[in-house]
Amino acid sequence: MTNRVINPDILRPSAVSPLKVLLCSLPMLILTAFLISRGSMPVEPLKVVAFSMTYILINGLFFLMIYTGKVYHYRAILFITVAVAFIIAFGANLLEERGSMLLRTENTLAGDAPFCHLVIPAIIIPAVVTKTIIFPGTIIDRFASISGMLVLWLGASVALGRGWCSWVCFYGGLDEGFSCLCRKPVIKNIADQWRYLPWAVLLVVVLVSALTFSPAYCEWLCPFKTVTEFSAITSFKILVQTIIFLLLFISLVVVLPILTGRRIQCGLFCPFAAFQALTNKFNIFTIGINREKCVECKRCVKGCPTFSLDTVSVKQGKPLLSCTKCGKCIDNCPKQAISFRLKGIPVGVNTQSAKILFLYPAFTFAAAVGGGFIYGALIRVLKLITTGSMF
Amino acid sequence: MRRLRVVLSYIVAVLMIVVAVAALAGSNFLAAKLVAVTGIRVSPWYTGGEVANIIEHGSYQTLIHRPVFDALIDQATEGFVQLDWQPLAALPEYIDEDIDCFGNGNIDGHIKLDTRNNIAQFTSYSSQAVSLAGSYKLKDRVTIRVVLLRD
C-alpha cells in the first residue's frame, strides 16, 4: 500500500475562461445557500461557522470541477466526506433522541426508523399490491420520512438515473473511500460474471420481501447496519443477522475495495444499485466514447469503480447500464475520448455543455443531501470541541 | 429530424435542473401529494393496524387493534393483535383485563400487566390466542402484542 500522490493535472485549469467558470458557479452559490440552510440562515455562532465551512467546501469543489474540468476527483472528495459526515450526524442524532444506536422493538412500533433508499426495491411489490410500506418508519412529516425519501429518490432517478449511486447515496462514499486507499490494486482480475451478482441479490431480495412481507435486505444483508442503527441483540436470530452485517461490511465495504481499488459493495452486491441501473434507460445523461479518438488502452475499463465498462461496451462507444456517471473514465482517458453526453446528441459534440448540464442537477442533489450531513456533522464536532459534548 | 432531437435533448437536460430543484425545495409538498394520491401507509405489522375498539376506564383507556394477518396474497396463518394502554402518565400500577382479540364478543384471554416494570402475563382462553409476543413501554403508552392463529 502506498500513499497517494496528488496528480498535478488535477489542479491544472481547463480551457474554460475564468469568467465563464465564475458565471457557471454563481447559480450554485445561490442554490446551495438555500438548500444547505433549508431556507433559514443560522444565527448561532457555532452554526454560522459550521454553515460557512460546509458552504465553502461544497462551492469550492464545484468551482474546481468547472475550473479544472476534472469531475471525478472533486466528486470523490465530496462523496467520501458526505459518507463520513453521515455516520457522525446520523449516529449523534440517534444518541440524542434514543440514547443509543440500537433499534429496539419499541422504536419499530413507534415508527422511529429513518427510511433508507436501499430498501426501495423491496417495498415496491407490497406497496403496489397492498398499498402498505413494509418498513417501520413514518409516512410523512419527519426526518427521513418514507414519502420524503421517495420524493427525493424519484426526483434524483429522473434527473440522474444511476448517477444517484455516485452523487446522492450517502453510503457509497465509504466504499469509494476504502477503494482509494491502495494505489495499485492487489486483485486486478475480477471475472465478468460477478457483475450479475447484484441482479441475483435484487431478485432474491424482492421475492423474499414480498413473500415474507418484511424488508429482507435490511433484516439480513445490509452491511451499512454496522455503521448506522442496528437491532438490539435479544435473540439468536438477531445475533446471526448482526454477524452477517459485520462480515459483509468488513469484506464488501472495507477489505475488497482496498484490495481491488473498486467499489465492490456498489458494483458487485448492492441490489438497490442494480435496480437503480434500470433508471439509466430513460435518463437523458450518459457517457459517450469517441471511437475515432479511442486507442483501446483499456484504462477506463480497468479503472471503472463499478465495473460499468468492458471491451465490448468500449467498442460500442457507451458504458453498460450500470454506469454511475462518476466521471472517472473521463478523467482517466489519455486521449479525451470519453465525455458526458446527452442522448440524442452525437458523441463528442458539445461535450462541455453536456458536462455542465449534468453537473447542475447532480451537484444540486449532492450539495443538498450531502451538505445537510456535512453541516450536521460539523455542528456536532464543533460542539464536542468547544463544550466537550456533542449534544 | 436530427436537429429536433438535438433541441429536445437540450430542453430535457435543462428540465432536469428544474426537477432537481423542485424535488429538493418542494419535497414536503410533493411528499404530502404522494401520500394523498397513492394512499400508502406503513404496514400493520409495524403499526399494529387500525384501532377496532376503545374501552374507557376513566383516567385511561384500552385500545384494541384489529387482528393482523396481512400478507401479500390472502392472509398469513399466524398473526397478532396489538393492545395499547394510554396515556402512560395516567395508568394504574397494575392492569388486569379480559381481552376480546377478534372483536366478536368472546373472551380470548386475560392479561395482567405491571406498568411500573412493564412485565406482562397472558392467559389464553382460546386456541386462536396463542401467547404473548411481547410488552413494550413507549413514550405515550404501554403496548402488548398477542400471537394469534387464523381459523
mmCIF file with all atom_site columns, C-alpha atoms in Angstrom, chain A residues 31 34-35 105-106 108-110 112 125-127 129-140 142 145-148 150-152 154-156 158-160 210-211 213-215 219 283-285 342-346 349-350 353-354 357 360-361 364-365 368-369, chain B residues 2 5-48 66 70-73 80 82 118 135-141 143-145:
data_model
loop_
_atom_site.group_PDB
_atom_site.id
_atom_site.type_symbol
_atom_site.label_atom_id
_atom_site.label_alt_id
_atom_site.label_comp_id
_atom_site.label_asym_id
_atom_site.label_entity_id
_atom_site.label_seq_id
_atom_site.pdbx_PDB_ins_code
_atom_site.Cartn_x
_atom_site.Cartn_y
_atom_site.Cartn_z
_atom_site.occupancy
_atom_site.B_iso_or_equiv
_atom_site.pdbx_formal_charge
_atom_site.auth_seq_id
_atom_site.auth_comp_id
_atom_site.auth_asym_id
_atom_site.auth_atom_id
_atom_site.pdbx_PDB_model_num
ATOM 1   C CA . LEU A 1 31  ? -28.804 27.314  -4.691  1.00 0.00 ? 31  LEU A CA 1
ATOM 2   C CA . PHE A 1 34  ? -30.788 27.976  0.195   1.00 0.00 ? 34  PHE A CA 1
ATOM 3   C CA . LEU A 1 35  ? -30.578 24.170  0.201   1.00 0.00 ? 35  LEU A CA 1
ATOM 4   C CA . THR A 1 105 ? -38.985 -3.235  19.061  1.00 0.00 ? 105 THR A CA 1
ATOM 5   C CA . GLU A 1 106 ? -40.309 -0.113  20.829  1.00 0.00 ? 106 GLU A CA 1
ATOM 6   C CA . THR A 1 108 ? -40.300 -0.016  15.301  1.00 0.00 ? 108 THR A CA 1
ATOM 7   C CA . LEU A 1 109 ? -43.715 0.177   16.999  1.00 0.00 ? 109 LEU A CA 1
ATOM 8   C CA . ALA A 1 110 ? -43.342 3.955   17.238  1.00 0.00 ? 110 ALA A CA 1
ATOM 9   C CA . ASP A 1 112 ? -38.888 5.620   14.653  1.00 0.00 ? 112 ASP A CA 1
ATOM 10  C CA . ILE A 1 125 ? -44.382 -5.085  -4.831  1.00 0.00 ? 125 ILE A CA 1
ATOM 11  C CA . PRO A 1 126 ? -46.079 -4.950  -1.394  1.00 0.00 ? 126 PRO A CA 1
ATOM 12  C CA . ALA A 1 127 ? -46.770 -1.238  -1.907  1.00 0.00 ? 127 ALA A CA 1
ATOM 13  C CA . VAL A 1 129 ? -50.444 -4.849  -4.166  1.00 0.00 ? 129 VAL A CA 1
ATOM 14  C CA . THR A 1 130 ? -51.462 -3.799  -0.642  1.00 0.00 ? 130 THR A CA 1
ATOM 15  C CA . LYS A 1 131 ? -50.700 -0.040  -0.535  1.00 0.00 ? 131 LYS A CA 1
ATOM 16  C CA . THR A 1 132 ? -48.591 -0.631  2.538   1.00 0.00 ? 132 THR A CA 1
ATOM 17  C CA . ILE A 1 133 ? -44.890 0.018   3.076   1.00 0.00 ? 133 ILE A CA 1
ATOM 18  C CA . ILE A 1 134 ? -43.047 -2.848  4.728   1.00 0.00 ? 134 ILE A CA 1
ATOM 19  C CA . PHE A 1 135 ? -40.738 -0.623  6.736   1.00 0.00 ? 135 PHE A CA 1
ATOM 20  C CA . PRO A 1 136 ? -41.028 0.523   10.370  1.00 0.00 ? 136 PRO A CA 1
ATOM 21  C CA . GLY A 1 137 ? -40.806 4.232   9.574   1.00 0.00 ? 137 GLY A CA 1
ATOM 22  C CA . THR A 1 138 ? -43.170 7.190   9.459   1.00 0.00 ? 138 THR A CA 1
ATOM 23  C CA . ILE A 1 139 ? -45.017 8.083   6.289   1.00 0.00 ? 139 ILE A CA 1
ATOM 24  C CA . ILE A 1 140 ? -44.710 11.870  6.475   1.00 0.00 ? 140 ILE A CA 1
ATOM 25  C CA . ARG A 1 142 ? -40.430 13.635  9.994   1.00 0.00 ? 142 ARG A CA 1
ATOM 26  C CA . SER A 1 145 ? -39.893 10.019  6.373   1.00 0.00 ? 145 SER A CA 1
ATOM 27  C CA . ILE A 1 146 ? -40.918 7.389   3.837   1.00 0.00 ? 146 ILE A CA 1
ATOM 28  C CA . SER A 1 147 ? -42.714 9.787   1.483   1.00 0.00 ? 147 SER A CA 1
ATOM 29  C CA . GLY A 1 148 ? -39.970 12.426  1.753   1.00 0.00 ? 148 GLY A CA 1
ATOM 30  C CA . LEU A 1 150 ? -39.398 8.523   -2.008  1.00 0.00 ? 150 LEU A CA 1
ATOM 31  C CA . VAL A 1 151 ? -39.799 12.015  -3.483  1.00 0.00 ? 151 VAL A CA 1
ATOM 32  C CA . LEU A 1 152 ? -36.055 12.591  -3.233  1.00 0.00 ? 152 LEU A CA 1
ATOM 33  C CA . LEU A 1 154 ? -37.921 9.766   -7.652  1.00 0.00 ? 154 LEU A CA 1
ATOM 34  C CA . GLY A 1 155 ? -36.544 13.231  -8.428  1.00 0.00 ? 155 GLY A CA 1
ATOM 35  C CA . ALA A 1 156 ? -32.941 12.055  -8.451  1.00 0.00 ? 156 ALA A CA 1
ATOM 36  C CA . VAL A 1 158 ? -35.475 11.116  -13.194 1.00 0.00 ? 158 VAL A CA 1
ATOM 37  C CA . ALA A 1 159 ? -32.689 13.692  -13.177 1.00 0.00 ? 159 ALA A CA 1
ATOM 38  C CA . LEU A 1 160 ? -29.622 11.479  -12.799 1.00 0.00 ? 160 LEU A CA 1
ATOM 39  C CA . ALA A 1 210 ? -42.783 -9.855  -0.985  1.00 0.00 ? 210 ALA A CA 1
ATOM 40  C CA . LEU A 1 211 ? -43.335 -13.367 0.337   1.00 0.00 ? 211 LEU A CA 1
ATOM 41  C CA . PHE A 1 213 ? -43.890 -9.149  3.885   1.00 0.00 ? 213 PHE A CA 1
ATOM 42  C CA . SER A 1 214 ? -40.758 -7.754  5.501   1.00 0.00 ? 214 SER A CA 1
ATOM 43  C CA . PRO A 1 215 ? -37.658 -5.903  4.188   1.00 0.00 ? 215 PRO A CA 1
ATOM 44  C CA . GLU A 1 219 ? -33.038 -7.680  8.054   1.00 0.00 ? 219 GLU A CA 1
ATOM 45  C CA . ASN A 1 283 ? -32.266 9.230   -18.148 1.00 0.00 ? 283 ASN A CA 1
ATOM 46  C CA . ILE A 1 284 ? -31.021 11.845  -20.612 1.00 0.00 ? 284 ILE A CA 1
ATOM 47  C CA . PHE A 1 285 ? -27.424 11.891  -19.359 1.00 0.00 ? 285 PHE A CA 1
ATOM 48  C CA . LEU A 1 342 ? -26.829 13.911  -23.842 1.00 0.00 ? 342 LEU A CA 1
ATOM 49  C CA . LYS A 1 343 ? -28.775 11.118  -25.501 1.00 0.00 ? 343 LYS A CA 1
ATOM 50  C CA . GLY A 1 344 ? -29.819 12.299  -28.946 1.00 0.00 ? 344 GLY A CA 1
ATOM 51  C CA . ILE A 1 345 ? -26.612 14.245  -29.488 1.00 0.00 ? 345 ILE A CA 1
ATOM 52  C CA . PRO A 1 346 ? -23.698 12.605  -31.322 1.00 0.00 ? 346 PRO A CA 1
ATOM 53  C CA . VAL A 1 349 ? -20.311 17.124  -29.868 1.00 0.00 ? 349 VAL A CA 1
ATOM 54  C CA . ASN A 1 350 ? -20.686 19.960  -27.341 1.00 0.00 ? 350 ASN A CA 1
ATOM 55  C CA . SER A 1 353 ? -22.281 21.841  -22.416 1.00 0.00 ? 353 SER A CA 1
ATOM 56  C CA . ALA A 1 354 ? -23.310 18.260  -21.681 1.00 0.00 ? 354 ALA A CA 1
ATOM 57  C CA . LEU A 1 357 ? -25.903 20.425  -17.844 1.00 0.00 ? 357 LEU A CA 1
ATOM 58  C CA . TYR A 1 360 ? -26.038 21.190  -12.202 1.00 0.00 ? 360 TYR A CA 1
ATOM 59  C CA . PRO A 1 361 ? -28.693 18.633  -11.186 1.00 0.00 ? 361 PRO A CA 1
ATOM 60  C CA . THR A 1 364 ? -27.580 20.175  -6.604  1.00 0.00 ? 364 THR A CA 1
ATOM 61  C CA . PHE A 1 365 ? -28.622 16.785  -5.200  1.00 0.00 ? 365 PHE A CA 1
ATOM 62  C CA . ALA A 1 368 ? -28.489 19.369  -0.716  1.00 0.00 ? 368 ALA A CA 1
ATOM 63  C CA . VAL A 1 369 ? -28.282 15.836  0.688   1.00 0.00 ? 369 VAL A CA 1
ATOM 64  C CA . ARG B 2 2   ? -31.829 15.276  -36.232 1.00 0.00 ? 2   ARG B CA 1
ATOM 65  C CA . ARG B 2 5   ? -33.663 15.591  -31.475 1.00 0.00 ? 5   ARG B CA 1
ATOM 66  C CA . VAL B 2 6   ? -30.756 17.817  -30.517 1.00 0.00 ? 6   VAL B CA 1
ATOM 67  C CA . VAL B 2 7   ? -33.068 20.639  -29.406 1.00 0.00 ? 7   VAL B CA 1
ATOM 68  C CA . LEU B 2 8   ? -35.252 18.212  -27.455 1.00 0.00 ? 8   LEU B CA 1
ATOM 69  C CA . SER B 2 9   ? -32.185 16.751  -25.753 1.00 0.00 ? 9   SER B CA 1
ATOM 70  C CA . TYR B 2 10  ? -31.125 20.163  -24.514 1.00 0.00 ? 10  TYR B CA 1
ATOM 71  C CA . ILE B 2 11  ? -34.652 21.006  -23.371 1.00 0.00 ? 11  ILE B CA 1
ATOM 72  C CA . VAL B 2 12  ? -34.909 17.756  -21.403 1.00 0.00 ? 12  VAL B CA 1
ATOM 73  C CA . ALA B 2 13  ? -31.435 18.288  -19.897 1.00 0.00 ? 13  ALA B CA 1
ATOM 74  C CA . VAL B 2 14  ? -32.389 21.782  -18.709 1.00 0.00 ? 14  VAL B CA 1
ATOM 75  C CA . LEU B 2 15  ? -35.647 20.378  -17.323 1.00 0.00 ? 15  LEU B CA 1
ATOM 76  C CA . MET B 2 16  ? -33.581 18.007  -15.173 1.00 0.00 ? 16  MET B CA 1
ATOM 77  C CA . ILE B 2 17  ? -32.240 21.042  -13.312 1.00 0.00 ? 17  ILE B CA 1
ATOM 78  C CA . VAL B 2 18  ? -35.827 22.092  -12.656 1.00 0.00 ? 18  VAL B CA 1
ATOM 79  C CA . VAL B 2 19  ? -36.654 18.550  -11.494 1.00 0.00 ? 19  VAL B CA 1
ATOM 80  C CA . ALA B 2 20  ? -33.705 18.594  -9.085  1.00 0.00 ? 20  ALA B CA 1
ATOM 81  C CA . VAL B 2 21  ? -34.636 21.940  -7.548  1.00 0.00 ? 21  VAL B CA 1
ATOM 82  C CA . ALA B 2 22  ? -38.328 21.019  -7.370  1.00 0.00 ? 22  ALA B CA 1
ATOM 83  C CA . ALA B 2 23  ? -37.647 17.643  -5.731  1.00 0.00 ? 23  ALA B CA 1
ATOM 84  C CA . LEU B 2 24  ? -35.479 19.262  -3.088  1.00 0.00 ? 24  LEU B CA 1
ATOM 85  C CA . ALA B 2 25  ? -37.214 22.578  -2.448  1.00 0.00 ? 25  ALA B CA 1
ATOM 86  C CA . GLY B 2 26  ? -40.735 21.186  -2.738  1.00 0.00 ? 26  GLY B CA 1
ATOM 87  C CA . SER B 2 27  ? -40.135 17.848  -1.041  1.00 0.00 ? 27  SER B CA 1
ATOM 88  C CA . ASN B 2 28  ? -42.644 18.431  1.785   1.00 0.00 ? 28  ASN B CA 1
ATOM 89  C CA . PHE B 2 29  ? -45.403 19.464  -0.601  1.00 0.00 ? 29  PHE B CA 1
ATOM 90  C CA . LEU B 2 30  ? -44.638 16.646  -3.029  1.00 0.00 ? 30  LEU B CA 1
ATOM 91  C CA . ALA B 2 31  ? -44.404 14.089  -0.208  1.00 0.00 ? 31  ALA B CA 1
ATOM 92  C CA . ALA B 2 32  ? -47.876 15.084  1.025   1.00 0.00 ? 32  ALA B CA 1
ATOM 93  C CA . LYS B 2 33  ? -49.198 14.822  -2.534  1.00 0.00 ? 33  LYS B CA 1
ATOM 94  C CA . LEU B 2 34  ? -47.603 11.400  -2.969  1.00 0.00 ? 34  LEU B CA 1
ATOM 95  C CA . VAL B 2 35  ? -49.314 10.109  0.163   1.00 0.00 ? 35  VAL B CA 1
ATOM 96  C CA . ALA B 2 36  ? -52.659 11.641  -0.816  1.00 0.00 ? 36  ALA B CA 1
ATOM 97  C CA . VAL B 2 37  ? -52.551 10.262  -4.359  1.00 0.00 ? 37  VAL B CA 1
ATOM 98  C CA . THR B 2 38  ? -51.284 6.757   -3.597  1.00 0.00 ? 38  THR B CA 1
ATOM 99  C CA . GLY B 2 39  ? -52.863 6.262   -0.179  1.00 0.00 ? 39  GLY B CA 1
ATOM 100 C CA . ILE B 2 40  ? -49.749 4.471   1.061   1.00 0.00 ? 40  ILE B CA 1
ATOM 101 C CA . ARG B 2 41  ? -49.387 3.728   4.765   1.00 0.00 ? 41  ARG B CA 1
ATOM 102 C CA . VAL B 2 42  ? -46.994 1.794   6.947   1.00 0.00 ? 42  VAL B CA 1
ATOM 103 C CA . SER B 2 43  ? -47.639 -1.947  7.137   1.00 0.00 ? 43  SER B CA 1
ATOM 104 C CA . PRO B 2 44  ? -49.843 -3.004  10.068  1.00 0.00 ? 44  PRO B CA 1
ATOM 105 C CA . TRP B 2 45  ? -47.110 -5.469  11.011  1.00 0.00 ? 45  TRP B CA 1
ATOM 106 C CA . TYR B 2 46  ? -45.301 -2.395  12.360  1.00 0.00 ? 46  TYR B CA 1
ATOM 107 C CA . THR B 2 47  ? -48.136 -0.034  13.325  1.00 0.00 ? 47  THR B CA 1
ATOM 108 C CA . GLY B 2 48  ? -50.406 -2.705  14.806  1.00 0.00 ? 48  GLY B CA 1
ATOM 109 C CA . ARG B 2 66  ? -57.788 -5.278  14.597  1.00 0.00 ? 66  ARG B CA 1
ATOM 110 C CA . ASP B 2 70  ? -51.911 -9.194  6.393   1.00 0.00 ? 70  ASP B CA 1
ATOM 111 C CA . ALA B 2 71  ? -49.855 -10.809 3.651   1.00 0.00 ? 71  ALA B CA 1
ATOM 112 C CA . LEU B 2 72  ? -49.125 -10.092 0.019   1.00 0.00 ? 72  LEU B CA 1
ATOM 113 C CA . ILE B 2 73  ? -51.761 -12.547 -1.175  1.00 0.00 ? 73  ILE B CA 1
ATOM 114 C CA . PHE B 2 80  ? -51.116 -10.863 16.175  1.00 0.00 ? 80  PHE B CA 1
ATOM 115 C CA . GLN B 2 82  ? -52.000 -5.246  19.480  1.00 0.00 ? 82  GLN B CA 1
ATOM 116 C CA . ASN B 2 118 ? -43.610 -3.486  32.116  1.00 0.00 ? 118 ASN B CA 1
ATOM 117 C CA . SER B 2 135 ? -44.864 -5.975  26.075  1.00 0.00 ? 135 SER B CA 1
ATOM 118 C CA . TYR B 2 136 ? -43.322 -2.617  25.326  1.00 0.00 ? 136 TYR B CA 1
ATOM 119 C CA . LYS B 2 137 ? -43.221 0.760   27.036  1.00 0.00 ? 137 LYS B CA 1
ATOM 120 C CA . LEU B 2 138 ? -43.401 3.627   24.562  1.00 0.00 ? 138 LEU B CA 1
ATOM 121 C CA . LYS B 2 139 ? -43.296 7.405   25.097  1.00 0.00 ? 139 LYS B CA 1
ATOM 122 C CA . ASP B 2 140 ? -47.053 7.744   25.399  1.00 0.00 ? 140 ASP B CA 1
ATOM 123 C CA . ARG B 2 141 ? -48.367 4.251   26.085  1.00 0.00 ? 141 ARG B CA 1
ATOM 124 C CA . THR B 2 143 ? -48.300 -1.835  24.261  1.00 0.00 ? 143 THR B CA 1
ATOM 125 C CA . ILE B 2 144 ? -48.587 -5.612  24.132  1.00 0.00 ? 144 ILE B CA 1
ATOM 126 C CA . ARG B 2 145 ? -48.920 -7.987  21.235  1.00 0.00 ? 145 ARG B CA 1
#
